[in-house]
Short mmCIF file of C-alpha atoms in Angstrom, two decimals:
data_model
loop_
_atom_site.label_atom_id
_atom_site.label_comp_id
_atom_site.label_asym_id
_atom_site.label_seq_id
_atom_site.Cartn_x
_atom_site.Cartn_y
_atom_site.Cartn_z
CA GLY X 728 1.83 -4.01 17.10
CA ASN X 729 3.64 -2.96 13.95
CA SER X 730 4.25 0.40 13.01
CA VAL X 731 5.98 2.87 10.65
CA THR X 732 6.96 6.39 11.10
CA GLN X 733 8.53 8.43 8.33
CA MET X 734 9.27 12.03 8.01
CA GLU X 735 6.53 14.44 7.38
CA GLY X 736 6.71 16.49 4.08
CA PRO X 737 6.41 18.20 2.19
CA VAL X 738 9.99 18.15 1.18
CA THR X 739 10.70 20.95 -1.51
CA LEU X 740 14.00 20.14 -3.18
CA SER X 741 15.61 21.87 -6.49
CA GLU X 742 16.56 19.41 -9.62
CA GLU X 743 19.80 17.42 -8.71
CA ALA X 744 19.71 17.77 -5.32
CA PHE X 745 20.20 14.88 -2.76
CA LEU X 746 16.95 13.46 -1.31
CA THR X 747 16.59 11.63 2.09
CA ILE X 748 13.33 10.39 3.20
CA ASN X 749 13.86 8.94 6.95
CA CYS X 750 11.70 5.75 7.75
CA THR X 751 11.73 3.94 11.16
CA TYR X 752 9.85 1.20 11.88
CA THR X 753 8.65 -1.21 15.09
CA ALA X 754 7.72 -5.06 14.77
CA THR X 755 7.29 -8.00 16.58
CA GLY X 756 8.26 -10.17 13.89
CA TYR X 757 10.96 -10.08 11.02
CA PRO X 758 9.69 -7.97 8.50
CA SER X 759 10.45 -7.30 5.02
CA LEU X 760 10.52 -3.62 4.27
CA PHE X 761 9.25 -1.74 1.10
CA TRP X 762 8.98 2.05 -0.29
CA TYR X 763 6.00 2.43 -2.37
CA VAL X 764 5.53 5.75 -4.76
CA GLN X 765 2.33 7.34 -5.54
CA TYR X 766 2.15 9.81 -8.66
CA PRO X 767 -0.17 12.28 -8.41
CA GLY X 768 -3.78 10.48 -9.65
CA GLU X 769 -2.01 6.83 -9.80
CA GLY X 770 -1.79 4.23 -7.42
CA LEU X 771 0.71 2.75 -5.58
CA GLN X 772 4.24 1.63 -7.13
CA LEU X 773 6.49 -0.67 -5.55
CA LEU X 774 9.64 1.28 -5.82
CA LEU X 775 12.10 -1.10 -4.09
CA LYS X 776 12.28 -3.58 -1.29
CA ALA X 777 14.58 -5.38 1.12
CA THR X 778 13.92 -8.73 2.95
CA LYS X 779 16.49 -9.17 5.32
CA ALA X 780 19.24 -7.06 7.30
CA ASP X 781 21.53 -5.26 5.81
CA ASP X 782 20.05 -5.86 2.51
CA LYS X 783 20.04 -2.91 0.16
CA GLY X 784 17.16 -2.49 -2.20
CA SER X 785 17.63 -0.23 -5.17
CA ASN X 786 15.64 1.01 -8.23
CA LYS X 787 15.58 4.01 -10.44
CA GLY X 788 18.52 5.81 -8.90
CA PHE X 789 16.66 5.37 -5.18
CA GLU X 790 18.49 3.03 -2.63
CA ALA X 791 17.26 2.09 0.87
CA THR X 792 19.25 -0.33 3.38
CA TYR X 793 17.51 -2.29 5.68
CA ARG X 794 19.17 -1.54 9.42
CA LYS X 795 18.21 -3.89 12.03
CA GLU X 796 20.10 -2.20 14.89
CA THR X 797 18.38 0.92 14.22
CA THR X 798 15.22 -0.38 12.78
CA SER X 799 15.48 1.96 9.83
CA PHE X 800 15.02 1.93 6.04
CA HIS X 801 15.97 5.04 4.82
CA LEU X 802 15.20 6.31 1.21
CA GLU X 803 17.97 7.93 -0.65
CA LYS X 804 18.51 9.71 -4.31
CA GLY X 805 21.80 11.49 -5.25
CA SER X 806 20.10 13.78 -7.86
CA VAL X 807 16.33 13.95 -8.23
CA GLN X 808 14.52 14.80 -11.31
CA VAL X 809 11.12 16.88 -11.71
CA SER X 810 9.58 13.50 -12.45
CA ASP X 811 10.39 12.34 -8.88
CA SER X 812 7.76 14.37 -7.54
CA ALA X 813 5.35 12.30 -5.64
CA VAL X 814 4.30 10.93 -2.52
CA TYR X 815 6.74 8.12 -0.93
CA PHE X 816 5.54 5.77 1.50
CA CYS X 817 7.38 3.30 3.74
CA ALA X 818 5.87 0.07 4.39
CA LEU X 819 6.37 -3.11 6.34
CA SER X 820 5.32 -6.73 5.74
CA ASP X 821 4.94 -8.98 8.80
CA LEU X 822 5.64 -12.45 7.21
CA MET X 823 3.63 -14.21 10.24
CA LYS X 824 1.32 -16.62 8.25
CA ALA X 825 -1.41 -16.74 10.82
CA ALA X 826 -1.86 -12.64 10.19
CA GLY X 827 -1.30 -13.10 6.32
CA ASN X 828 1.01 -10.38 5.11
CA LYS X 829 -0.78 -7.37 5.16
CA LEU X 830 1.31 -4.24 4.92
CA THR X 831 1.68 -1.45 7.60
CA PHE X 832 2.26 2.04 6.09
CA GLY X 833 3.72 4.96 7.20
CA GLY X 834 2.08 8.67 6.88
CA GLY X 835 3.53 9.01 3.47
CA THR X 836 5.89 12.06 2.52
CA ARG X 837 5.25 14.52 -0.08
CA VAL X 838 8.41 15.32 -2.28
CA LEU X 839 8.12 18.45 -4.97
CA VAL X 840 11.27 18.80 -7.00
CA LYS X 841 11.36 22.25 -8.74
CA PRO X 842 13.24 22.78 -11.97
CA ASP Q 923 0.36 -1.33 -15.42
CA SER Q 924 0.44 -3.38 -12.60
CA GLY Q 925 -1.96 -6.14 -13.88
CA VAL Q 926 -4.42 -5.28 -11.09
CA THR Q 927 -7.57 -4.01 -12.46
CA GLN Q 928 -10.30 -2.14 -10.24
CA THR Q 929 -13.74 -1.03 -11.31
CA PRO Q 930 -15.13 1.60 -11.29
CA LYS Q 931 -12.49 4.28 -11.23
CA HIS Q 932 -15.08 6.76 -9.40
CA LEU Q 933 -18.06 6.20 -7.42
CA ILE Q 934 -20.27 9.19 -6.41
CA THR Q 935 -23.17 8.05 -4.11
CA ALA Q 936 -25.26 9.46 -1.05
CA THR Q 937 -25.23 8.78 2.45
CA GLY Q 938 -27.11 5.47 3.45
CA GLN Q 939 -26.50 3.69 -0.04
CA ARG Q 940 -24.60 0.43 -0.49
CA VAL Q 941 -21.97 0.33 -3.20
CA THR Q 942 -19.58 -2.65 -4.58
CA LEU Q 943 -16.20 -2.28 -5.43
CA ARG Q 944 -14.71 -4.91 -7.60
CA CYS Q 945 -10.82 -6.22 -8.27
CA SER Q 946 -9.49 -8.42 -10.17
CA PRO Q 947 -5.94 -9.62 -9.25
CA ARG Q 948 -2.79 -10.26 -11.37
CA SER Q 949 -2.92 -13.41 -13.33
CA GLY Q 950 -1.90 -16.33 -11.09
CA ASP Q 951 -1.93 -14.39 -7.75
CA LEU Q 952 -4.14 -16.15 -5.10
CA SER Q 953 -4.23 -13.51 -2.38
CA VAL Q 954 -6.23 -10.38 -2.70
CA TYR Q 955 -5.66 -7.64 -0.22
CA TRP Q 956 -8.03 -4.50 0.24
CA TYR Q 957 -6.57 -0.79 1.72
CA GLN Q 958 -8.21 2.29 2.26
CA GLN Q 959 -6.70 5.97 1.79
CA SER Q 960 -8.00 8.96 3.48
CA LEU Q 961 -6.56 12.12 4.49
CA ASP Q 962 -6.94 11.59 8.09
CA GLN Q 963 -6.52 7.86 8.40
CA GLY Q 964 -3.90 7.64 5.78
CA LEU Q 965 -3.25 4.08 4.20
CA GLN Q 966 -4.67 1.27 6.09
CA PHE Q 967 -4.76 -2.46 5.49
CA LEU Q 968 -8.96 -3.53 5.62
CA ILE Q 969 -9.08 -7.06 5.05
CA GLN Q 970 -6.97 -9.85 2.91
CA TYR Q 971 -8.62 -13.20 1.23
CA TYR Q 972 -6.05 -16.05 0.20
CA ASN Q 973 -7.83 -18.32 -2.79
CA GLY Q 974 -11.22 -17.74 -1.65
CA GLU Q 975 -11.12 -17.80 2.17
CA GLU Q 976 -10.67 -14.49 4.46
CA ARG Q 977 -7.24 -14.52 5.74
CA ALA Q 978 -6.84 -11.29 7.94
CA LYS Q 979 -8.66 -8.53 9.31
CA GLY Q 980 -7.61 -5.15 9.56
CA ASN Q 981 -9.49 -1.54 10.39
CA ILE Q 982 -12.69 -2.92 8.60
CA LEU Q 983 -16.19 -1.35 10.17
CA GLU Q 984 -18.83 -3.71 10.20
CA ARG Q 985 -20.67 -2.03 8.05
CA PHE Q 986 -18.06 -3.07 5.37
CA SER Q 987 -17.53 -6.99 4.08
CA ALA Q 988 -15.73 -8.72 1.23
CA GLN Q 989 -15.37 -11.91 -0.60
CA GLN Q 990 -13.29 -13.68 -3.07
CA PHE Q 991 -14.75 -15.68 -5.76
CA PRO Q 992 -13.81 -18.99 -7.38
CA ASP Q 993 -12.28 -17.16 -10.36
CA LEU Q 994 -10.27 -15.15 -7.90
CA HIS Q 995 -11.74 -11.55 -8.50
CA SER Q 996 -12.73 -9.94 -5.15
CA GLU Q 997 -15.74 -7.45 -4.08
CA LEU Q 998 -15.84 -4.98 -1.31
CA ASN Q 999 -19.10 -3.99 -0.21
CA LEU Q 1000 -19.65 -0.96 1.60
CA SER Q 1001 -22.83 -0.07 3.37
CA SER Q 1002 -24.93 2.48 4.99
CA LEU Q 1003 -22.23 4.95 3.68
CA GLU Q 1004 -21.16 7.92 5.86
CA LEU Q 1005 -19.42 10.91 4.85
CA GLY Q 1006 -16.36 9.61 6.42
CA ASP Q 1007 -16.16 6.61 3.90
CA SER Q 1008 -15.05 8.91 1.19
CA ALA Q 1009 -11.81 7.67 0.50
CA LEU Q 1010 -9.44 6.02 -2.31
CA TYR Q 1011 -9.98 2.04 -2.06
CA PHE Q 1012 -7.01 0.30 -3.32
CA CYS Q 1013 -7.03 -3.37 -4.15
CA ALA Q 1014 -3.60 -5.54 -4.10
CA SER Q 1015 -2.71 -8.71 -5.09
CA SER Q 1016 0.40 -11.07 -4.27
CA ALA Q 1017 1.38 -14.59 -5.38
CA SER Q 1018 1.04 -16.21 -1.88
CA ILE Q 1019 0.88 -15.39 1.69
CA GLY Q 1020 4.16 -16.55 2.93
CA GLY Q 1021 7.64 -16.43 2.10
CA ARG Q 1022 9.77 -13.50 1.56
CA SER Q 1023 10.23 -13.99 -2.52
CA GLN Q 1024 6.59 -14.16 -2.41
CA ASN Q 1025 4.93 -11.25 -0.39
CA GLU Q 1026 5.43 -8.39 -2.68
CA GLN Q 1027 1.94 -6.77 -3.38
CA PHE Q 1028 0.95 -5.21 -6.70
CA PHE Q 1029 -1.49 -2.47 -6.36
CA GLY Q 1030 -4.53 -1.60 -8.50
CA PRO Q 1031 -5.33 1.89 -9.78
CA GLY Q 1032 -7.96 2.41 -7.15
CA THR Q 1033 -11.62 3.11 -6.97
CA ARG Q 1034 -12.24 6.92 -5.45
CA LEU Q 1035 -15.48 6.75 -3.37
CA THR Q 1036 -17.29 10.02 -2.57
CA VAL Q 1037 -20.06 9.69 -0.04
CA LEU Q 1038 -22.38 13.10 -0.24
#
């Protein structure tokens, strides 16, 4: 079956530091890949997505590139802010219609940015 | 605001009881998903409905059931509740079930269930 593995947190950084969260996946089909963010006390928000190999998703200074050869979708941000403190989830969606397009999530990585 | 609404926001109940969680998808979205977020299991897919019909099932217990009504809102029913059912339950919606441009899911704020 499908699975997503992401680095465990918590990740603690200083403001303006570089952030990388590793994510690798296993899928039987040709999935779409997503990063979702969950701020304290809130629901999940889509941060960025990529639907095919070599696609780069980007939003709010975050980037991730769909690497089919390494089955990875690592999240990066060049200069983090305190407001980026949140839990980040990597996820994949299998587009096999018979199975719908449910999301399979990684375990989440908590990021704490200190001033 | 994702456009997906969930009620209630919080629910506290006792073991053995039954509760109903409600979700209204974004306007125009036909597909509704339910997910459970717990400390030990993480985020897990429970069930999906598309235009009133069950489309996919995940790790959903037999004590749990769901349905999607003609107006496209959905309800998740949890019965014979156990302490381990305490979790955050999310609903998400998407426009369709296929096509790479249509499979983006938008999440509601969640219902936090506490079973005492």
